[in-house]
Amino acid sequence: MAERLPQASRQRGGKAMTAAAGSAGRAAVPLLLCALLVPGGAYVLDDSDGLGREFDGIGAVSGGGATSRLLVNYPEPYRSQILDYLFKPNFGASLHILKVEIGGDGQTTDGTEPSHMHYALDENYFRGYEWWLMKEAKKRNPNIILMGLPWSFPGWLGKGFNWPYVNLQLTAYYVMTWIVGAKHYHDLDIDYIGIWNERSFDINYIKVLRRMLNYQGLHRVKIIASDNLWEPISASMLLDTELLNVIDVIGAHYPGTRTVRDARLTKKKLWSSEDFSTLNNDVGAGCLGRILNQNYINGYMTATIAWNLVASYYEQLPYGRCGLMTAQEPWSGHYAVEPPIWVTAHTTQFTQPGWYYLKTVGHLEKGGSYVALTDGLGNLTIIVETMSHKHSRCIRPFLPYFNVSHQFATFLLKGSFSEIPELQVWYTRLGKPSKRFLFKQLDSLWLLDSGGAFTLELQEDELFTLTTLTTGGKGSCPPPPESQPFPQVYEDDFDVDYPFFSEAPNFADQTGVFEYFTNIEDPGEHRFTLRQVLNQRPITWAADAYNTISVIGDYKWSNLTVRCDVYIETPEKGGVFIAGRVNKGGILIRSARGVFFWIFANGTYKVTGDLAGWIIYALGHVDVTANRWYTLTLIIKGRFSSGMLNGKSVWKNIPVSFPKNGWAAIGTHSFEFAQFDNFHVEATT
């Protein structure tokens, strides 16, 4: 294809031409002759019979959970560059939609995100980083659509049950306050609100939520449901007129480009409200390129939202590098602009929400698909993809086999498009690096005297965008710093008087929430600390551990010394730990192995080989009580580990054969208040 790329430009001014067709040096071929001699059909793009469905945009999810955790720590200018690649119009992914998790204090895939209301009388609209992210997105694209969706909920809403629908008014109030807080504290208008990610919906709750929003004057906020499967929400809507009226969009996850009859019968907008979730290599890019077209062609879905926005979490957590781009090294500033960014740009840079699909869209005869969209003002954008089965499999669902082969596709512009004189051409080819092109602009295609016709020669795993818009651009920044491992010596004293973010850099909470804290009555060394702030288990979305834990560092660490000052706040029953070689996190956190050094307010200590405390290496008594500071030290070297309390040995040379490596960590025995200070780790792989 490298030799074929310039060919379109050589056809400028021809009476009839083929676009990007033929090998280098081939002369322009009259269209009629081309159409007669090559296999393949002609595809008509016409608005004479009206238009298809309204296009609602392409977006991505931050959250579900803690997927943007490391992004906030990036130094400038790299953090702003990453944000530009995601949100800046005509630069990179140029996203139309940003969907964020409404933090609920629970583990929601790769970590926990803090709630704005840990407790009933507690409101704080500056926790976490989603507020900041929405503002940064809005700064770059004032028209970006903002969505919020809960995964977990703070425990107080359940009144003792692991269920958010115990008190419908209370849960609706909680969600409403998040929307109001976004506006009041951050001047953010939330456009869409969801129910409960991939979990049960309650029909009466959805109605209560609509009434609550209307009562607060939030009529413009639309409800999307149920962020799970097409059913049973679609059938429920058909059977309940009030429910049908209060839901604006049916959102399904990982629909495999297909919908169901009941969903179509509702006449509501249909969205793939979470999709992609695939490693961001060329296969992931192929997955995205295929579904961005075929979600509409096969399933009438007018928006597709990728999980996740940016892979900005430790790669060894579940679904590592499943973001549109990768930014998981704030300590070095290194990031990678991955192929899904440019595949997304093929659609986002040349369309906008409010455009309309043409009715004349569909599949190509020898595999692949094409869509066309218009703003109704004369502009036209055509996106053609030929992603092969092998190179476009998403992580879910199963993809039935299909074949894509070399073909010629002739497009005929009819109706109001028949007089278009020129189309800009953007091209991507995925695959071997030597043959790979990512979002390359070709010379424009002139259609003067061609009768509105052109022919494309198509190979496997290609993307073409042909458009009347001249504003597209492949943004670039100076190369970021080279990749570096997490520093082998790392420390944090948490001495931040007015932290911009509530969480300390690089700590990734896996169960519980660890926040900067100020001890107002302590003028000494421990005035500023990191505190675990939950004393109640949240309404969970995943299998949260019964202990709280935050991990940090390099997963490859093997030999390490972890030292930290700790403060138990719960008399008699309280306990804290430091740990090394922690080998699991995210939705797998309950089964994490490692070396855990615990002390308890009842004057005991324990060394375990797992977070749950089933594998006991040692236990005994120590001089420990609540409400006093202690310094714990854990040393792991080779097959042995040792521990110290206030510099004095508590246990020595306990054999630890598994795991061989993992993160460092801090945490508590249960959902309880506890503080940590002067964290220090020295490690070798």
GROMACS .gro file of N, CA and C in nm, residues 242-384:
model
  429
  242GLU      N    1  -4.473   0.459   3.168
  242GLU     CA    2  -4.401   0.560   3.246
  242GLU      C    3  -4.250   0.536   3.239
  243LEU      N    4  -4.209   0.409   3.251
  243LEU     CA    5  -4.068   0.375   3.241
  243LEU      C    6  -4.015   0.412   3.102
  244LEU      N    7  -4.093   0.382   3.000
  244LEU     CA    8  -4.054   0.415   2.863
  244LEU      C    9  -4.030   0.565   2.848
  245ASN      N   10  -4.113   0.644   2.914
  245ASN     CA   11  -4.104   0.790   2.900
  245ASN      C   12  -3.985   0.850   2.975
  246VAL      N   13  -3.943   0.787   3.085
  246VAL     CA   14  -3.837   0.849   3.165
  246VAL      C   15  -3.697   0.807   3.120
  247ILE      N   16  -3.685   0.702   3.039
  247ILE     CA   17  -3.555   0.660   2.989
  247ILE      C   18  -3.534   0.719   2.850
  248ASP      N   19  -3.423   0.787   2.833
  248ASP     CA   20  -3.394   0.854   2.706
  248ASP      C   21  -3.312   0.767   2.612
  249VAL      N   22  -3.223   0.685   2.668
  249VAL     CA   23  -3.131   0.604   2.589
  249VAL      C   24  -3.123   0.465   2.649
  250ILE      N   25  -3.127   0.362   2.565
  250ILE     CA   26  -3.097   0.226   2.611
  250ILE      C   27  -2.949   0.201   2.584
  251GLY      N   28  -2.875   0.175   2.690
  251GLY     CA   29  -2.732   0.150   2.678
  251GLY      C   30  -2.701   0.004   2.708
  252ALA      N   31  -2.632  -0.063   2.617
  252ALA     CA   32  -2.592  -0.202   2.637
  252ALA      C   33  -2.440  -0.211   2.632
  253HIS      N   34  -2.386  -0.311   2.701
  253HIS     CA   35  -2.242  -0.331   2.707
  253HIS      C   36  -2.199  -0.449   2.621
  254TYR      N   37  -2.093  -0.428   2.543
  254TYR     CA   38  -2.032  -0.532   2.461
  254TYR      C   39  -2.137  -0.608   2.378
  255PRO      N   40  -2.214  -0.534   2.298
  255PRO     CA   41  -2.327  -0.598   2.227
  255PRO      C   42  -2.285  -0.679   2.105
  256GLY      N   43  -2.155  -0.679   2.071
  256GLY     CA   44  -2.113  -0.754   1.954
  256GLY      C   45  -2.174  -0.702   1.825
  257THR      N   46  -2.200  -0.573   1.820
  257THR     CA   47  -2.259  -0.498   1.707
  257THR      C   48  -2.406  -0.531   1.683
  258ARG      N   49  -2.467  -0.608   1.773
  258ARG     CA   50  -2.606  -0.650   1.751
  258ARG      C   51  -2.699  -0.594   1.858
  259THR      N   52  -2.823  -0.578   1.821
  259THR     CA   53  -2.924  -0.539   1.918
  259THR      C   54  -3.036  -0.643   1.918
  260VAL      N   55  -3.148  -0.614   1.983
  260VAL     CA   56  -3.260  -0.708   1.987
  260VAL      C   57  -3.387  -0.634   1.945
  261ARG      N   58  -3.487  -0.711   1.910
  261ARG     CA   59  -3.611  -0.655   1.855
  261ARG      C   60  -3.679  -0.561   1.953
  262ASP      N   61  -3.687  -0.601   2.081
  262ASP     CA   62  -3.755  -0.517   2.180
  262ASP      C   63  -3.690  -0.380   2.192
  263ALA      N   64  -3.557  -0.377   2.187
  263ALA     CA   65  -3.487  -0.249   2.198
  263ALA      C   66  -3.524  -0.158   2.082
  264ARG      N   67  -3.532  -0.215   1.962
  264ARG     CA   68  -3.568  -0.134   1.845
  264ARG      C   69  -3.713  -0.087   1.854
  265LEU      N   70  -3.798  -0.171   1.909
  265LEU     CA   71  -3.940  -0.135   1.919
  265LEU      C   72  -3.965  -0.018   2.014
  266THR      N   73  -3.875   0.006   2.107
  266THR     CA   74  -3.895   0.119   2.199
  266THR      C   75  -3.882   0.252   2.128
  267LYS      N   76  -3.819   0.252   2.010
  267LYS     CA   77  -3.795   0.376   1.934
  267LYS      C   78  -3.700   0.471   2.007
  268LYS      N   79  -3.629   0.419   2.105
  268LYS     CA   80  -3.533   0.502   2.179
  268LYS      C   81  -3.396   0.497   2.111
  269LYS      N   82  -3.312   0.592   2.147
  269LYS     CA   83  -3.175   0.587   2.102
  269LYS      C   84  -3.109   0.462   2.161
  270LEU      N   85  -3.026   0.396   2.082
  270LEU     CA   86  -2.957   0.275   2.125
  270LEU      C   87  -2.807   0.304   2.122
  271TRP      N   88  -2.742   0.280   2.234
  271TRP     CA   89  -2.597   0.307   2.245
  271TRP      C   90  -2.524   0.181   2.289
  272SER      N   91  -2.404   0.165   2.238
  272SER     CA   92  -2.311   0.072   2.300
  272SER      C   93  -2.238   0.152   2.407
  273SER      N   94  -2.293   0.148   2.528
  273SER     CA   95  -2.248   0.240   2.632
  273SER      C   96  -2.122   0.192   2.705
  274GLU      N   97  -2.073   0.073   2.671
  274GLU     CA   98  -1.938   0.030   2.706
  274GLU      C   99  -1.897  -0.078   2.608
  275ASP      N  100  -1.779  -0.060   2.548
  275ASP     CA  101  -1.734  -0.151   2.444
  275ASP      C  102  -1.581  -0.149   2.440
  276PHE      N  103  -1.523  -0.228   2.351
  276PHE     CA  104  -1.378  -0.232   2.327
  276PHE      C  105  -1.308  -0.317   2.434
  277SER      N  106  -1.257  -0.259   2.541
  277SER     CA  107  -1.199  -0.332   2.654
  277SER      C  108  -1.092  -0.432   2.609
  278THR      N  109  -1.014  -0.394   2.508
  278THR     CA  110  -0.921  -0.486   2.444
  278THR      C  111  -0.782  -0.425   2.444
  279LEU      N  112  -0.679  -0.509   2.450
  279LEU     CA  113  -0.541  -0.462   2.449
  279LEU      C  114  -0.520  -0.363   2.334
  280ASN      N  115  -0.452  -0.252   2.365
  280ASN     CA  116  -0.447  -0.143   2.266
  280ASN      C  117  -0.336  -0.158   2.163
  281ASN      N  118  -0.313  -0.280   2.117
  281ASN     CA  119  -0.221  -0.304   2.005
  281ASN      C  120  -0.299  -0.296   1.874
  282ASP      N  121  -0.241  -0.347   1.766
  282ASP     CA  122  -0.310  -0.339   1.637
  282ASP      C  123  -0.439  -0.421   1.634
  283VAL      N  124  -0.442  -0.533   1.705
  283VAL     CA  125  -0.566  -0.612   1.709
  283VAL      C  126  -0.675  -0.534   1.782
  284GLY      N  127  -0.639  -0.470   1.892
  284GLY     CA  128  -0.736  -0.386   1.961
  284GLY      C  129  -0.784  -0.272   1.874
  285ALA      N  130  -0.693  -0.213   1.798
  285ALA     CA  131  -0.732  -0.106   1.707
  285ALA      C  132  -0.825  -0.160   1.598
  286GLY      N  133  -0.797  -0.281   1.551
  286GLY     CA  134  -0.885  -0.342   1.452
  286GLY      C  135  -1.024  -0.369   1.508
  287CYS      N  136  -1.029  -0.417   1.631
  287CYS     CA  137  -1.157  -0.436   1.701
  287CYS      C  138  -1.235  -0.306   1.701
  288LEU      N  139  -1.170  -0.199   1.740
  288LEU     CA  140  -1.239  -0.070   1.751
  288LEU      C  141  -1.282  -0.019   1.614
  289GLY      N  142  -1.194  -0.031   1.516
  289GLY     CA  143  -1.230   0.015   1.382
  289GLY      C  144  -1.352  -0.057   1.327
  290ARG      N  145  -1.360  -0.186   1.354
  290ARG     CA  146  -1.475  -0.264   1.305
  290ARG      C  147  -1.604  -0.225   1.376
  291ILE      N  148  -1.600  -0.216   1.510
  291ILE     CA  149  -1.726  -0.192   1.582
  291ILE      C  150  -1.774  -0.048   1.568
  292LEU      N  151  -1.685   0.047   1.548
  292LEU     CA  152  -1.732   0.185   1.532
  292LEU      C  153  -1.822   0.198   1.410
  293ASN      N  154  -1.794   0.124   1.307
  293ASN     CA  155  -1.883   0.121   1.191
  293ASN      C  156  -2.003   0.028   1.212
  294GLN      N  157  -1.973  -0.095   1.255
  294GLN     CA  158  -2.076  -0.199   1.250
  294GLN      C  159  -2.175  -0.193   1.366
  295ASN      N  160  -2.140  -0.123   1.474
  295ASN     CA  161  -2.242  -0.103   1.578
  295ASN      C  162  -2.365  -0.033   1.521
  296TYR      N  163  -2.343   0.057   1.426
  296TYR     CA  164  -2.459   0.121   1.362
  296TYR      C  165  -2.517   0.034   1.251
  297ILE      N  166  -2.431  -0.019   1.167
  297ILE     CA  167  -2.481  -0.096   1.052
  297ILE      C  168  -2.563  -0.216   1.097
  298ASN      N  169  -2.512  -0.291   1.195
  298ASN     CA  170  -2.579  -0.414   1.239
  298ASN      C  171  -2.681  -0.389   1.349
  299GLY      N  172  -2.658  -0.288   1.432
  299GLY     CA  173  -2.739  -0.273   1.552
  299GLY      C  174  -2.802  -0.137   1.574
  300TYR      N  175  -2.792  -0.047   1.478
  300TYR     CA  176  -2.853   0.087   1.487
  300TYR      C  177  -2.805   0.165   1.609
  301MET      N  178  -2.687   0.134   1.659
  301MET     CA  179  -2.634   0.206   1.775
  301MET      C  180  -2.567   0.335   1.728
  302THR      N  181  -2.607   0.445   1.788
  302THR     CA  182  -2.564   0.576   1.740
  302THR      C  183  -2.455   0.638   1.826
  303ALA      N  184  -2.408   0.566   1.928
  303ALA     CA  185  -2.292   0.608   2.006
  303ALA      C  186  -2.219   0.482   2.050
  304THR      N  187  -2.087   0.490   2.054
  304THR     CA  188  -2.004   0.383   2.106
  304THR      C  189  -1.906   0.443   2.205
  305ILE      N  190  -1.899   0.383   2.325
  305ILE     CA  191  -1.814   0.437   2.432
  305ILE      C  192  -1.715   0.328   2.472
  306ALA      N  193  -1.588   0.357   2.455
  306ALA     CA  194  -1.482   0.258   2.479
  306ALA      C  195  -1.442   0.256   2.626
  307TRP      N  196  -1.425   0.135   2.680
  307TRP     CA  197  -1.357   0.119   2.808
  307TRP      C  198  -1.218   0.067   2.777
  308ASN      N  199  -1.114   0.144   2.812
  308ASN     CA  200  -1.123   0.266   2.890
  308ASN      C  201  -1.049   0.379   2.819
  309LEU      N  202  -1.063   0.497   2.875
  309LEU     CA  203  -1.009   0.619   2.816
  309LEU      C  204  -0.858   0.612   2.796
  310VAL      N  205  -0.787   0.586   2.904
  310VAL     CA  206  -0.641   0.581   2.899
  310VAL      C  207  -0.594   0.479   3.001
  311ALA      N  208  -0.508   0.389   2.958
  311ALA     CA  209  -0.457   0.285   3.048
  311ALA      C  210  -0.355   0.349   3.141
  312SER      N  211  -0.407   0.407   3.249
  312SER     CA  212  -0.323   0.482   3.343
  312SER      C  213  -0.334   0.417   3.480
  313TYR      N  214  -0.304   0.289   3.485
  313TYR     CA  215  -0.305   0.208   3.607
  313TYR      C  216  -0.194   0.105   3.590
  314TYR      N  217  -0.151   0.046   3.700
  314TYR     CA  218  -0.042  -0.052   3.691
  314TYR      C  219  -0.081  -0.164   3.595
  315GLU      N  220   0.010  -0.193   3.504
  315GLU     CA  221  -0.023  -0.283   3.393
  315GLU      C  222  -0.060  -0.423   3.439
  316GLN      N  223  -0.010  -0.468   3.554
  316GLN     CA  224  -0.039  -0.604   3.599
  316GLN      C  225  -0.174  -0.616   3.669
  317LEU      N  226  -0.244  -0.506   3.684
  317LEU     CA  227  -0.383  -0.513   3.730
  317LEU      C  228  -0.468  -0.571   3.617
  318PRO      N  229  -0.592  -0.613   3.646
  318PRO     CA  230  -0.675  -0.673   3.540
  318PRO      C  231  -0.691  -0.580   3.420
  319TYR      N  232  -0.695  -0.640   3.302
  319TYR     CA  233  -0.716  -0.567   3.177
  319TYR      C  234  -0.609  -0.459   3.156
  320GLY      N  235  -0.484  -0.494   3.184
  320GLY     CA  236  -0.376  -0.399   3.161
  320GLY      C  237  -0.371  -0.353   3.016
  321ARG      N  238  -0.343  -0.226   2.996
  321ARG     CA  239  -0.329  -0.164   2.864
  321ARG      C  240  -0.453  -0.180   2.777
  322CYS      N  241  -0.571  -0.172   2.838
  322CYS     CA  242  -0.695  -0.177   2.760
  322CYS      C  243  -0.753  -0.037   2.742
  323GLY      N  244  -0.669   0.063   2.729
  323GLY     CA  245  -0.715   0.199   2.705
  323GLY      C  246  -0.686   0.243   2.563
  324LEU      N  247  -0.743   0.356   2.524
  324LEU     CA  248  -0.716   0.408   2.390
  324LEU      C  249  -0.568   0.440   2.373
  325MET      N  250  -0.502   0.480   2.484
  325MET     CA  251  -0.357   0.500   2.483
  325MET      C  252  -0.304   0.457   2.618
  326THR      N  253  -0.172   0.457   2.635
  326THR     CA  254  -0.110   0.407   2.756
  326THR      C  255  -0.033   0.518   2.825
  327ALA      N  256  -0.059   0.538   2.954
  327ALA     CA  257   0.014   0.639   3.033
  327ALA      C  258   0.025   0.587   3.176
  328GLN      N  259   0.120   0.497   3.198
  328GLN     CA  260   0.129   0.429   3.328
  328GLN      C  261   0.264   0.452   3.396
  329GLU      N  262   0.334   0.560   3.356
  329GLU     CA  263   0.464   0.590   3.418
  329GLU      C  264   0.477   0.737   3.455
  330PRO      N  265   0.401   0.785   3.551
  330PRO     CA  266   0.416   0.926   3.589
  330PRO      C  267   0.554   0.959   3.643
  331TRP      N  268   0.623   0.859   3.700
  331TRP     CA  269   0.757   0.884   3.755
  331TRP      C  270   0.858   0.914   3.644
  332SER      N  271   0.834   0.865   3.521
  332SER     CA  272   0.927   0.893   3.411
  332SER      C  273   0.873   0.995   3.313
  333GLY      N  274   0.739   1.009   3.308
  333GLY     CA  275   0.677   1.095   3.208
  333GLY      C  276   0.651   1.024   3.076
  334HIS      N  277   0.690   0.896   3.067
  334HIS     CA  278   0.671   0.822   2.942
  334HIS      C  279   0.524   0.787   2.920
  335TYR      N  280   0.480   0.798   2.796
  335TYR     CA  281   0.347   0.751   2.757
  335TYR      C  282   0.353   0.705   2.612
  336ALA      N  283   0.251   0.636   2.566
  336ALA     CA  284   0.249   0.585   2.429
  336ALA      C  285   0.114   0.616   2.364
  337VAL      N  286   0.120   0.679   2.248
  337VAL     CA  287  -0.001   0.706   2.169
  337VAL      C  288  -0.027   0.582   2.085
  338GLU      N  289  -0.124   0.503   2.128
  338GLU     CA  290  -0.146   0.371   2.067
  338GLU      C  291  -0.239   0.381   1.945
  339PRO      N  292  -0.240   0.276   1.860
  339PRO     CA  293  -0.322   0.277   1.738
  339PRO      C  294  -0.471   0.309   1.760
  340PRO      N  295  -0.537   0.266   1.872
  340PRO     CA  296  -0.679   0.301   1.886
  340PRO      C  297  -0.707   0.452   1.884
  341ILE      N  298  -0.609   0.534   1.923
  341ILE     CA  299  -0.628   0.679   1.915
  341ILE      C  300  -0.656   0.720   1.771
  342TRP      N  301  -0.577   0.666   1.678
  342TRP     CA  302  -0.589   0.709   1.539
  342TRP      C  303  -0.706   0.642   1.468
  343VAL      N  304  -0.740   0.521   1.509
  343VAL     CA  305  -0.861   0.459   1.455
  343VAL      C  306  -0.985   0.540   1.495
  344THR      N  307  -0.987   0.585   1.620
  344THR     CA  308  -1.098   0.668   1.667
  344THR      C  309  -1.106   0.797   1.587
  345ALA      N  310  -0.990   0.857   1.559
  345ALA     CA  311  -0.987   0.984   1.486
  345ALA      C  312  -1.052   0.975   1.350
  346HIS      N  313  -1.050   0.858   1.288
  346HIS     CA  314  -1.113   0.841   1.157
  346HIS      C  315  -1.261   0.878   1.159
  347THR      N  316  -1.325   0.860   1.273
  347THR     CA  317  -1.466   0.897   1.286
  347THR      C  318  -1.482   1.032   1.356
  348THR      N  319  -1.415   1.048   1.469
  348THR     CA  320  -1.444   1.164   1.556
  348THR      C  321  -1.402   1.297   1.495
  349GLN      N  322  -1.293   1.298   1.419
  349GLN     CA  323  -1.247   1.426   1.366
  349GLN      C  324  -1.332   1.476   1.250
  350PHE      N  325  -1.417   1.389   1.195
  350PHE     CA  326  -1.491   1.427   1.075
  350PHE      C  327  -1.642   1.412   1.091
  351THR      N  328  -1.685   1.404   1.216
  351THR     CA  329  -1.828   1.401   1.248
  351THR      C  330  -1.847   1.477   1.378
  352GLN      N  331  -1.970   1.502   1.414
  352GLN     CA  332  -2.003   1.559   1.543
  352GLN      C  333  -2.140   1.507   1.585
  353PRO      N  334  -2.167   1.496   1.716
  353PRO     CA  335  -2.304   1.466   1.758
  353PRO      C  336  -2.400   1.566   1.695
  354GLY      N  337  -2.511   1.514   1.647
  354GLY     CA  338  -2.607   1.599   1.575
  354GLY      C  339  -2.600   1.580   1.425
  355TRP      N  340  -2.492   1.518   1.376
  355TRP     CA  341  -2.490   1.475   1.237
  355TRP      C  342  -2.587   1.357   1.223
  356TYR      N  343  -2.610   1.315   1.100
  356TYR     CA  344  -2.699   1.201   1.075
  356TYR      C  345  -2.630   1.098   0.987
  357TYR      N  346  -2.654   0.972   1.020
  357TYR     CA  347  -2.612   0.865   0.930
  357TYR      C  348  -2.699   0.870   0.805
  358LEU      N  349  -2.642   0.832   0.693
  358LEU     CA  350  -2.723   0.809   0.575
  358LEU      C  351  -2.794   0.675   0.590
  359LYS      N  352  -2.906   0.660   0.523
  359LYS     CA  353  -2.973   0.530   0.521
  359LYS      C  354  -2.890   0.429   0.441
  360THR      N  355  -2.813   0.480   0.346
  360THR     CA  356  -2.736   0.394   0.256
  360THR      C  357  -2.600   0.365   0.317
  361VAL      N  358  -2.599   0.273   0.414
  361VAL     CA  359  -2.475   0.224   0.476
  361VAL      C  360  -2.481   0.072   0.473
  362GLY      N  361  -2.369   0.005   0.491
  362GLY     CA  362  -2.378  -0.140   0.489
  362GLY      C  363  -2.244  -0.210   0.481
  363HIS      N  364  -2.251  -0.338   0.442
  363HIS     CA  365  -2.133  -0.422   0.433
  363HIS      C  366  -2.079  -0.423   0.291
  364LEU      N  367  -1.950  -0.441   0.280
  364LEU     CA  368  -1.887  -0.455   0.150
  364LEU      C  369  -1.897  -0.601   0.104
  365GLU      N  370  -1.898  -0.619  -0.027
  365GLU     CA  371  -1.924  -0.751  -0.084
  365GLU      C  372  -1.821  -0.855  -0.040
  366LYS      N  373  -1.695  -0.815  -0.027
  366LYS     CA  374  -1.590  -0.911   0.009
  366LYS      C  375  -1.535  -0.885   0.149
  367GLY      N  376  -1.623  -0.838   0.236
  367GLY     CA  377  -1.587  -0.817   0.375
  367GLY      C  378  -1.555  -0.672   0.405
  368GLY      N  379  -1.585  -0.634   0.529
  368GLY     CA  380  -1.569  -0.494   0.568
  368GLY      C  381  -1.701  -0.420   0.562
  369SER      N  382  -1.696  -0.289   0.587
  369SER     CA  383  -1.819  -0.213   0.594
  369SER      C  384  -1.793  -0.067   0.563
  370TYR      N  385  -1.902   0.006   0.542
  370TYR     CA  386  -1.891   0.150   0.517
  370TYR      C  387  -2.010   0.220   0.581
  371VAL      N  388  -1.982   0.336   0.636
  371VAL     CA  389  -2.088   0.425   0.684
  371VAL      C  390  -2.065   0.562   0.624
  372ALA      N  391  -2.170   0.641   0.619
  372ALA     CA  392  -2.159   0.778   0.573
  372ALA      C  393  -2.249   0.864   0.661
  373LEU      N  394  -2.199   0.983   0.692
  373LEU     CA  395  -2.273   1.075   0.779
  373LEU      C  396  -2.269   1.215   0.719
  374THR      N  397  -2.373   1.294   0.750
  374THR     CA  398  -2.380   1.431   0.701
  374THR      C  399  -2.429   1.524   0.811
  375ASP      N  400  -2.387   1.650   0.801
  375ASP     CA  401  -2.438   1.750   0.894
  375ASP      C  402  -2.565   1.816   0.842
  376GLY      N  403  -2.612   1.774   0.723
  376GLY     CA  404  -2.731   1.834   0.665
  376GLY      C  405  -2.705   1.969   0.601
  377LEU      N  406  -2.578   2.012   0.603
  377LEU     CA  407  -2.542   2.143   0.547
  377LEU      C  408  -2.448   2.127   0.428
  378GLY      N  409  -2.445   2.007   0.373
  378GLY     CA  410  -2.362   1.983   0.256
  378GLY      C  411  -2.236   1.903   0.283
  379ASN      N  412  -2.201   1.886   0.410
  379ASN     CA  413  -2.080   1.809   0.442
  379ASN      C  414  -2.110   1.659   0.445
  380LEU      N  415  -2.014   1.582   0.403
  380LEU     CA  416  -2.028   1.437   0.398
  380LEU      C  417  -1.899   1.374   0.447
  381THR      N  418  -1.912   1.271   0.531
  381THR     CA  419  -1.797   1.192   0.576
  381THR      C  420  -1.827   1.045   0.554
  382ILE      N  421  -1.736   0.976   0.489
  382ILE     CA  422  -1.750   0.833   0.460
  382ILE      C  423  -1.636   0.760   0.530
  383ILE      N  424  -1.668   0.656   0.606
  383ILE     CA  425  -1.566   0.575   0.672
  383ILE      C  426  -1.578   0.432   0.623
  384VAL      N  427  -1.470   0.379   0.569
  384VAL     CA  428  -1.467   0.243   0.514
  384VAL      C  429  -1.365   0.163   0.593
   0.00000   0.00000   0.00000
